[in-house]
Amino acid sequence: MTSSHCVERATPWPFACGWTTRKMTLIWGFAVARDDHGFSPLHWACREGRGGLVDMLIMRGARINVMNRGDDTPLHLASSHGHTDIVAKLIQCKADPNTVNEHGNTPLHYACFWGQEAVAQDLVVSGAQVCVCNRYGQTPLDKAKPHLRQLLQEKAEKLGQSLIKIPYKETFWKGTMRTRPRNGTLNKQAGIDYKQLSLLAKINENHSGESFFCRWQGDEVVVKVLQVREWSTRKSRDFSEEHPKLRIFSHPNILPVLGACQSPPAPHPIIITPYMPYGSLYNLLHQGTTLVVDQSQAVKFALDVASAMTFLHTLEPLVPRLYLNSRHVMIDEDMTARISMADAKFSFQCAGRMYSPAWMAPEALQKRSEDINRRSADMWSFAVLLWELVTREVPFAHLSPMEIGMKVALEGLRPTIPPGISPHICKLMKLCMNEDPAKRPKFDMIMPILEKMQDK
Ligand code: ATP
Ligand code: MN
């Protein structure tokens, strides 16, 4: 097996310097962002033998059979590196022991090649085929040294496996079943040919434009057609400069803009984002779905959002004009909350208009955005989101946006915390909603608090 056949890559830096699980969450984005090979966090954790992190990722909804660009699954990596405990965990979580990568190699091919005897035996016990050929006609047994070959052969026979070679099969037909990382799925190019879009159904129309549910290259997406008055070459140039900043694929709690284009004849800027079956957190909490958001789910959502915000706050400069509120948080099919980059506004979109003042910090309503600390203001918005999660009410529902803006900015209107709310959450909310922006905590400081709440 030449090096191109195997799943080796250089050790990514966060692991090289002994990061803890929590710190890993903080720099999660970077770990993957630096990676051109489509590795998900689960891939890295499995490769590096970080059992605790693997548990956490699985608990938080990481997909077990996710593939990198070479079609390696986390099981391929854990097997190559001989992490028996992680292999057991993955198998227990229904990882497919016979999954093949682009070379037709199964996890067992690698366990054999690297002489990972314990792992190889466990894989066989879990149903891995010892005689399946890769693209080059080699079976796992061909890769093993004589001692291991003998061992596996006996084990396989005992389990009733036939030792006749199974020829390599092209698996392109598996196309739709394969789960590449969400990060990579649609990461083809920023520029999109609008002719490829088939708009299926309008899902929304508002001040900023229209949104459609759509299929694009086999994936379900939402296409936002932005409404802009007097489209100009200047605006067109700004659009081209700004939309790539929203293509953030490296964090599980961030929903990227996949790409963008400008459709003729009267150009409309268009942005595309993955379709999220549950819509926004606002939809989920306030618009009568049958799903119940209980206390533990609420804390999980808060943790998802805080994790995304921690990452976004490491960016310098920050993503411009991205305001945190429950309409901008989307809920994925596995109930993961993801902050939607499609909800960041472009420079040409009604500058200065505040559509969701209820979530905005008082100072953000009063001053220009250049004159405030955006990170502290985001923390206030997070506190309102927490309030919303635990009360399951719309903040200041009885007032118009205009009234809310005025009253919060000038008359000291604040969300009131009703009785019966968990004292821990109550305390956290008050901490994050400090009147003095400088005294509000940072997102990385509240992550452990939320994690503790989740354990309870
Ligand atoms: P704004 O234009 O200021 O962002 P808005 O949030 O009301 O206002 P959209 O972002 O177009 O407008 O979203 C409208 C609705 O479309 C949302 O309430 C949500 O239900 C749905 N929606 C938006 N993005 C997605 C998505 N990626 N997946 C599924 N539904 C979405
Ligand atoms: Mn929106």
PDB file of C-alpha atoms in Angstrom, residues 33-221:
ATOM      1  CA  ALA A  33     -10.983  24.933   8.504  1.00  0.00           C
ATOM      2  CA  ARG A  34      -7.321  24.221   7.971  1.00  0.00           C
ATOM      3  CA  ASP A  35      -8.149  20.960   6.391  1.00  0.00           C
ATOM      4  CA  ASP A  36      -8.586  20.529   2.663  1.00  0.00           C
ATOM      5  CA  HIS A  37      -9.604  16.923   2.944  1.00  0.00           C
ATOM      6  CA  GLY A  38     -13.081  17.255   4.325  1.00  0.00           C
ATOM      7  CA  PHE A  39     -12.265  15.813   7.723  1.00  0.00           C
ATOM      8  CA  SER A  40     -15.033  16.291  10.270  1.00  0.00           C
ATOM      9  CA  PRO A  41     -14.258  16.768  13.977  1.00  0.00           C
ATOM     10  CA  LEU A  42     -15.272  13.139  14.483  1.00  0.00           C
ATOM     11  CA  HIS A  43     -12.615  12.073  11.972  1.00  0.00           C
ATOM     12  CA  TRP A  44      -9.924  13.916  13.854  1.00  0.00           C
ATOM     13  CA  ALA A  45     -11.031  12.696  17.257  1.00  0.00           C
ATOM     14  CA  CYS A  46     -11.092   9.096  16.026  1.00  0.00           C
ATOM     15  CA  ARG A  47      -7.723   9.428  14.418  1.00  0.00           C
ATOM     16  CA  GLU A  48      -6.169  10.888  17.516  1.00  0.00           C
ATOM     17  CA  GLY A  49      -7.747   8.439  19.937  1.00  0.00           C
ATOM     18  CA  ARG A  50      -9.697  11.076  21.844  1.00  0.00           C
ATOM     19  CA  GLY A  51     -12.361   8.826  23.339  1.00  0.00           C
ATOM     20  CA  GLY A  52     -13.959  11.571  25.422  1.00  0.00           C
ATOM     21  CA  LEU A  53     -14.258  13.848  22.458  1.00  0.00           C
ATOM     22  CA  VAL A  54     -15.663  11.034  20.331  1.00  0.00           C
ATOM     23  CA  ASP A  55     -18.363  10.450  22.963  1.00  0.00           C
ATOM     24  CA  MET A  56     -19.158  14.131  23.066  1.00  0.00           C
ATOM     25  CA  LEU A  57     -19.355  14.449  19.295  1.00  0.00           C
ATOM     26  CA  ILE A  58     -21.586  11.422  19.005  1.00  0.00           C
ATOM     27  CA  MET A  59     -23.770  12.688  21.805  1.00  0.00           C
ATOM     28  CA  ARG A  60     -24.080  15.975  20.000  1.00  0.00           C
ATOM     29  CA  GLY A  61     -25.269  14.336  16.843  1.00  0.00           C
ATOM     30  CA  ALA A  62     -22.108  13.786  14.794  1.00  0.00           C
ATOM     31  CA  ARG A  63     -22.796  11.392  11.940  1.00  0.00           C
ATOM     32  CA  ILE A  64     -21.082   8.057  12.363  1.00  0.00           C
ATOM     33  CA  ASN A  65     -20.549   7.116   8.733  1.00  0.00           C
ATOM     34  CA  VAL A  66     -19.508  10.582   7.624  1.00  0.00           C
ATOM     35  CA  MET A  67     -16.835  10.573   4.894  1.00  0.00           C
ATOM     36  CA  ASN A  68     -13.939  12.819   4.088  1.00  0.00           C
ATOM     37  CA  ARG A  69     -12.986  13.616   0.515  1.00  0.00           C
ATOM     38  CA  GLY A  70     -11.193  10.290   0.216  1.00  0.00           C
ATOM     39  CA  ASP A  71     -14.348   8.545   1.484  1.00  0.00           C
ATOM     40  CA  ASP A  72     -12.641   7.509   4.730  1.00  0.00           C
ATOM     41  CA  THR A  73     -15.053   7.177   7.622  1.00  0.00           C
ATOM     42  CA  PRO A  74     -14.108   7.760  11.274  1.00  0.00           C
ATOM     43  CA  LEU A  75     -13.932   3.960  11.565  1.00  0.00           C
ATOM     44  CA  HIS A  76     -11.187   3.872   8.915  1.00  0.00           C
ATOM     45  CA  LEU A  77      -9.130   6.297  10.981  1.00  0.00           C
ATOM     46  CA  ALA A  78      -9.709   4.720  14.375  1.00  0.00           C
ATOM     47  CA  SER A  79      -8.841   1.321  12.871  1.00  0.00           C
ATOM     48  CA  SER A  80      -5.615   2.497  11.214  1.00  0.00           C
ATOM     49  CA  HIS A  81      -4.463   3.943  14.491  1.00  0.00           C
ATOM     50  CA  GLY A  82      -5.418   0.986  16.620  1.00  0.00           C
ATOM     51  CA  HIS A  83      -7.859   2.727  18.944  1.00  0.00           C
ATOM     52  CA  THR A  84      -9.797  -0.336  20.076  1.00  0.00           C
ATOM     53  CA  ASP A  85     -12.096   1.534  22.468  1.00  0.00           C
ATOM     54  CA  ILE A  86     -13.143   3.980  19.776  1.00  0.00           C
ATOM     55  CA  VAL A  87     -13.615   1.247  17.208  1.00  0.00           C
ATOM     56  CA  ALA A  88     -15.913  -0.519  19.684  1.00  0.00           C
ATOM     57  CA  LYS A  89     -17.833   2.678  20.294  1.00  0.00           C
ATOM     58  CA  LEU A  90     -18.275   3.371  16.581  1.00  0.00           C
ATOM     59  CA  ILE A  91     -19.427  -0.175  15.884  1.00  0.00           C
ATOM     60  CA  GLN A  92     -21.822   0.055  18.792  1.00  0.00           C
ATOM     61  CA  CYS A  93     -23.203   3.235  17.197  1.00  0.00           C
ATOM     62  CA  LYS A  94     -23.811   1.363  13.949  1.00  0.00           C
ATOM     63  CA  ALA A  95     -20.705   2.298  11.995  1.00  0.00           C
ATOM     64  CA  ASP A  96     -20.519   0.093   8.900  1.00  0.00           C
ATOM     65  CA  PRO A  97     -17.469  -2.228   9.216  1.00  0.00           C
ATOM     66  CA  ASN A  98     -17.468  -2.893   5.465  1.00  0.00           C
ATOM     67  CA  THR A  99     -17.561   0.676   4.253  1.00  0.00           C
ATOM     68  CA  VAL A 100     -15.026   1.364   1.486  1.00  0.00           C
ATOM     69  CA  ASN A 101     -13.033   4.462   0.708  1.00  0.00           C
ATOM     70  CA  GLU A 102     -12.022   5.714  -2.711  1.00  0.00           C
ATOM     71  CA  HIS A 103      -9.390   3.008  -2.977  1.00  0.00           C
ATOM     72  CA  GLY A 104     -11.880   0.328  -2.109  1.00  0.00           C
ATOM     73  CA  ASN A 105     -10.210  -0.185   1.261  1.00  0.00           C
ATOM     74  CA  THR A 106     -12.283  -1.097   4.293  1.00  0.00           C
ATOM     75  CA  PRO A 107     -11.298  -0.285   7.885  1.00  0.00           C
ATOM     76  CA  LEU A 108     -10.052  -3.870   8.074  1.00  0.00           C
ATOM     77  CA  HIS A 109      -7.634  -3.278   5.180  1.00  0.00           C
ATOM     78  CA  TYR A 110      -6.001  -0.569   7.269  1.00  0.00           C
ATOM     79  CA  ALA A 111      -6.056  -2.451  10.556  1.00  0.00           C
ATOM     80  CA  CYS A 112      -4.261  -5.299   8.757  1.00  0.00           C
ATOM     81  CA  PHE A 113      -1.797  -3.083   6.949  1.00  0.00           C
ATOM     82  CA  TRP A 114      -0.811  -1.289  10.151  1.00  0.00           C
ATOM     83  CA  GLY A 115      -0.706  -4.482  12.177  1.00  0.00           C
ATOM     84  CA  GLN A 116      -3.491  -3.434  14.550  1.00  0.00           C
ATOM     85  CA  GLU A 117      -4.232  -6.958  15.661  1.00  0.00           C
ATOM     86  CA  ALA A 118      -6.811  -6.291  18.355  1.00  0.00           C
ATOM     87  CA  VAL A 119      -8.758  -3.913  16.157  1.00  0.00           C
ATOM     88  CA  ALA A 120      -8.603  -6.270  13.182  1.00  0.00           C
ATOM     89  CA  GLN A 121     -10.049  -9.110  15.252  1.00  0.00           C
ATOM     90  CA  ASP A 122     -12.805  -6.916  16.685  1.00  0.00           C
ATOM     91  CA  LEU A 123     -13.722  -5.780  13.185  1.00  0.00           C
ATOM     92  CA  VAL A 124     -13.995  -9.347  11.961  1.00  0.00           C
ATOM     93  CA  VAL A 125     -16.172 -10.268  14.934  1.00  0.00           C
ATOM     94  CA  SER A 126     -18.374  -7.309  14.005  1.00  0.00           C
ATOM     95  CA  GLY A 127     -18.841  -8.599  10.482  1.00  0.00           C
ATOM     96  CA  ALA A 128     -15.936  -7.131   8.505  1.00  0.00           C
ATOM     97  CA  GLN A 129     -15.145  -9.244   5.428  1.00  0.00           C
ATOM     98  CA  VAL A 130     -11.606 -10.630   5.314  1.00  0.00           C
ATOM     99  CA  CYS A 131     -11.701 -11.409   1.590  1.00  0.00           C
ATOM    100  CA  VAL A 132     -13.152  -8.289   0.038  1.00  0.00           C
ATOM    101  CA  CYS A 133     -10.955  -6.821  -2.704  1.00  0.00           C
ATOM    102  CA  ASN A 134     -10.012  -3.189  -2.940  1.00  0.00           C
ATOM    103  CA  ARG A 135      -9.642  -1.417  -6.282  1.00  0.00           C
ATOM    104  CA  TYR A 136      -6.287  -3.087  -6.740  1.00  0.00           C
ATOM    105  CA  GLY A 137      -7.546  -6.581  -6.123  1.00  0.00           C
ATOM    106  CA  GLN A 138      -6.090  -6.899  -2.618  1.00  0.00           C
ATOM    107  CA  THR A 139      -7.981  -8.246   0.372  1.00  0.00           C
ATOM    108  CA  PRO A 140      -7.380  -7.362   4.029  1.00  0.00           C
ATOM    109  CA  LEU A 141      -5.727 -10.759   4.433  1.00  0.00           C
ATOM    110  CA  ASP A 142      -3.271  -9.810   1.667  1.00  0.00           C
ATOM    111  CA  LYS A 143      -2.326  -6.781   3.735  1.00  0.00           C
ATOM    112  CA  ALA A 144      -1.743  -8.654   6.982  1.00  0.00           C
ATOM    113  CA  LYS A 145       1.513 -10.194   8.171  1.00  0.00           C
ATOM    114  CA  PRO A 146       1.417 -14.015   8.332  1.00  0.00           C
ATOM    115  CA  HIS A 147       0.602 -14.233  12.056  1.00  0.00           C
ATOM    116  CA  LEU A 148      -2.353 -11.875  11.843  1.00  0.00           C
ATOM    117  CA  ARG A 149      -3.469 -13.418   8.552  1.00  0.00           C
ATOM    118  CA  GLN A 150      -3.672 -16.809  10.190  1.00  0.00           C
ATOM    119  CA  LEU A 151      -5.550 -15.439  13.182  1.00  0.00           C
ATOM    120  CA  LEU A 152      -8.120 -13.624  11.075  1.00  0.00           C
ATOM    121  CA  GLN A 153      -8.572 -16.479   8.676  1.00  0.00           C
ATOM    122  CA  GLU A 154      -9.419 -18.805  11.547  1.00  0.00           C
ATOM    123  CA  LYS A 155     -11.734 -16.297  13.146  1.00  0.00           C
ATOM    124  CA  ALA A 156     -13.550 -15.614   9.870  1.00  0.00           C
ATOM    125  CA  GLU A 157     -14.005 -19.299   9.145  1.00  0.00           C
ATOM    126  CA  LYS A 158     -15.359 -19.886  12.625  1.00  0.00           C
ATOM    127  CA  LEU A 159     -17.875 -17.132  12.016  1.00  0.00           C
ATOM    128  CA  GLY A 160     -18.929 -18.776   8.786  1.00  0.00           C
ATOM    129  CA  GLN A 161     -17.329 -16.328   6.342  1.00  0.00           C
ATOM    130  CA  SER A 162     -16.430 -17.719   2.946  1.00  0.00           C
ATOM    131  CA  LEU A 163     -12.764 -17.241   2.070  1.00  0.00           C
ATOM    132  CA  ILE A 164     -13.411 -16.774  -1.620  1.00  0.00           C
ATOM    133  CA  LYS A 165     -12.279 -13.358  -2.848  1.00  0.00           C
ATOM    134  CA  ILE A 166     -15.066 -10.852  -3.278  1.00  0.00           C
ATOM    135  CA  PRO A 167     -14.246  -8.733  -6.334  1.00  0.00           C
ATOM    136  CA  TYR A 168     -14.132  -4.947  -6.097  1.00  0.00           C
ATOM    137  CA  LYS A 169     -17.392  -3.247  -6.983  1.00  0.00           C
ATOM    138  CA  GLU A 170     -17.767   0.343  -8.090  1.00  0.00           C
ATOM    139  CA  THR A 171     -19.957   1.901  -5.456  1.00  0.00           C
ATOM    140  CA  PHE A 172     -21.022   5.045  -7.254  1.00  0.00           C
ATOM    141  CA  TRP A 173     -24.608   3.827  -6.934  1.00  0.00           C
ATOM    142  CA  LYS A 174     -24.255   4.455  -3.235  1.00  0.00           C
ATOM    143  CA  GLY A 175     -24.064   8.145  -4.054  1.00  0.00           C
ATOM    144  CA  THR A 176     -27.211   9.220  -2.292  1.00  0.00           C
ATOM    145  CA  MET A 177     -26.566   7.074   0.768  1.00  0.00           C
ATOM    146  CA  ARG A 178     -23.129   8.407   1.396  1.00  0.00           C
ATOM    147  CA  THR A 179     -22.786  11.069   4.001  1.00  0.00           C
ATOM    148  CA  ARG A 180     -19.948  13.402   3.345  1.00  0.00           C
ATOM    149  CA  PRO A 181     -19.376  15.934   6.086  1.00  0.00           C
ATOM    150  CA  ARG A 182     -21.978  18.627   6.099  1.00  0.00           C
ATOM    151  CA  ASN A 183     -19.028  20.914   5.914  1.00  0.00           C
ATOM    152  CA  GLY A 184     -17.993  19.561   2.593  1.00  0.00           C
ATOM    153  CA  THR A 185     -21.212  18.428   1.028  1.00  0.00           C
ATOM    154  CA  LEU A 186     -21.908  21.417  -1.089  1.00  0.00           C
ATOM    155  CA  ASN A 187     -18.571  23.047  -0.832  1.00  0.00           C
ATOM    156  CA  LYS A 188     -18.044  23.093  -4.533  1.00  0.00           C
ATOM    157  CA  GLN A 189     -17.575  26.648  -5.543  1.00  0.00           C
ATOM    158  CA  ALA A 190     -18.764  29.992  -4.321  1.00  0.00           C
ATOM    159  CA  GLY A 191     -20.017  31.030  -7.727  1.00  0.00           C
ATOM    160  CA  ILE A 192     -23.177  29.267  -8.782  1.00  0.00           C
ATOM    161  CA  ASP A 193     -24.833  29.037 -12.149  1.00  0.00           C
ATOM    162  CA  TYR A 194     -28.352  30.234 -11.457  1.00  0.00           C
ATOM    163  CA  LYS A 195     -29.627  28.077 -14.325  1.00  0.00           C
ATOM    164  CA  GLN A 196     -28.875  25.016 -12.178  1.00  0.00           C
ATOM    165  CA  LEU A 197     -31.425  26.105  -9.603  1.00  0.00           C
ATOM    166  CA  SER A 198     -34.919  24.726  -9.802  1.00  0.00           C
ATOM    167  CA  LEU A 199     -37.071  26.797  -7.512  1.00  0.00           C
ATOM    168  CA  LEU A 200     -39.678  24.462  -6.097  1.00  0.00           C
ATOM    169  CA  ALA A 201     -41.746  26.440  -3.627  1.00  0.00           C
ATOM    170  CA  LYS A 202     -41.740  29.888  -2.135  1.00  0.00           C
ATOM    171  CA  ILE A 203     -41.308  29.662   1.614  1.00  0.00           C
ATOM    172  CA  ASN A 204     -41.183  33.311   2.520  1.00  0.00           C
ATOM    173  CA  GLU A 205     -41.456  36.844   1.274  1.00  0.00           C
ATOM    174  CA  ASN A 206     -40.509  39.897   3.280  1.00  0.00           C
ATOM    175  CA  HIS A 207     -38.718  43.231   3.386  1.00  0.00           C
ATOM    176  CA  SER A 208     -35.414  41.723   2.352  1.00  0.00           C
ATOM    177  CA  GLY A 209     -36.606  39.512  -0.482  1.00  0.00           C
ATOM    178  CA  GLU A 210     -38.048  36.121  -1.248  1.00  0.00           C
ATOM    179  CA  SER A 211     -36.950  32.649  -0.173  1.00  0.00           C
ATOM    180  CA  PHE A 212     -37.537  29.453  -2.091  1.00  0.00           C
ATOM    181  CA  PHE A 213     -37.172  25.815  -1.272  1.00  0.00           C
ATOM    182  CA  CYS A 214     -35.083  24.322  -4.013  1.00  0.00           C
ATOM    183  CA  ARG A 215     -33.031  21.401  -5.244  1.00  0.00           C
ATOM    184  CA  TRP A 216     -29.478  22.088  -6.202  1.00  0.00           C
ATOM    185  CA  GLN A 217     -27.095  19.379  -7.317  1.00  0.00           C
ATOM    186  CA  GLY A 218     -29.223  16.830  -5.540  1.00  0.00           C
ATOM    187  CA  ASP A 219     -29.383  18.668  -2.227  1.00  0.00           C
ATOM    188  CA  GLU A 220     -32.263  20.457  -0.580  1.00  0.00           C
ATOM    189  CA  VAL A 221     -31.443  24.110  -0.231  1.00  0.00           C
TER     190      VAL A 221
END
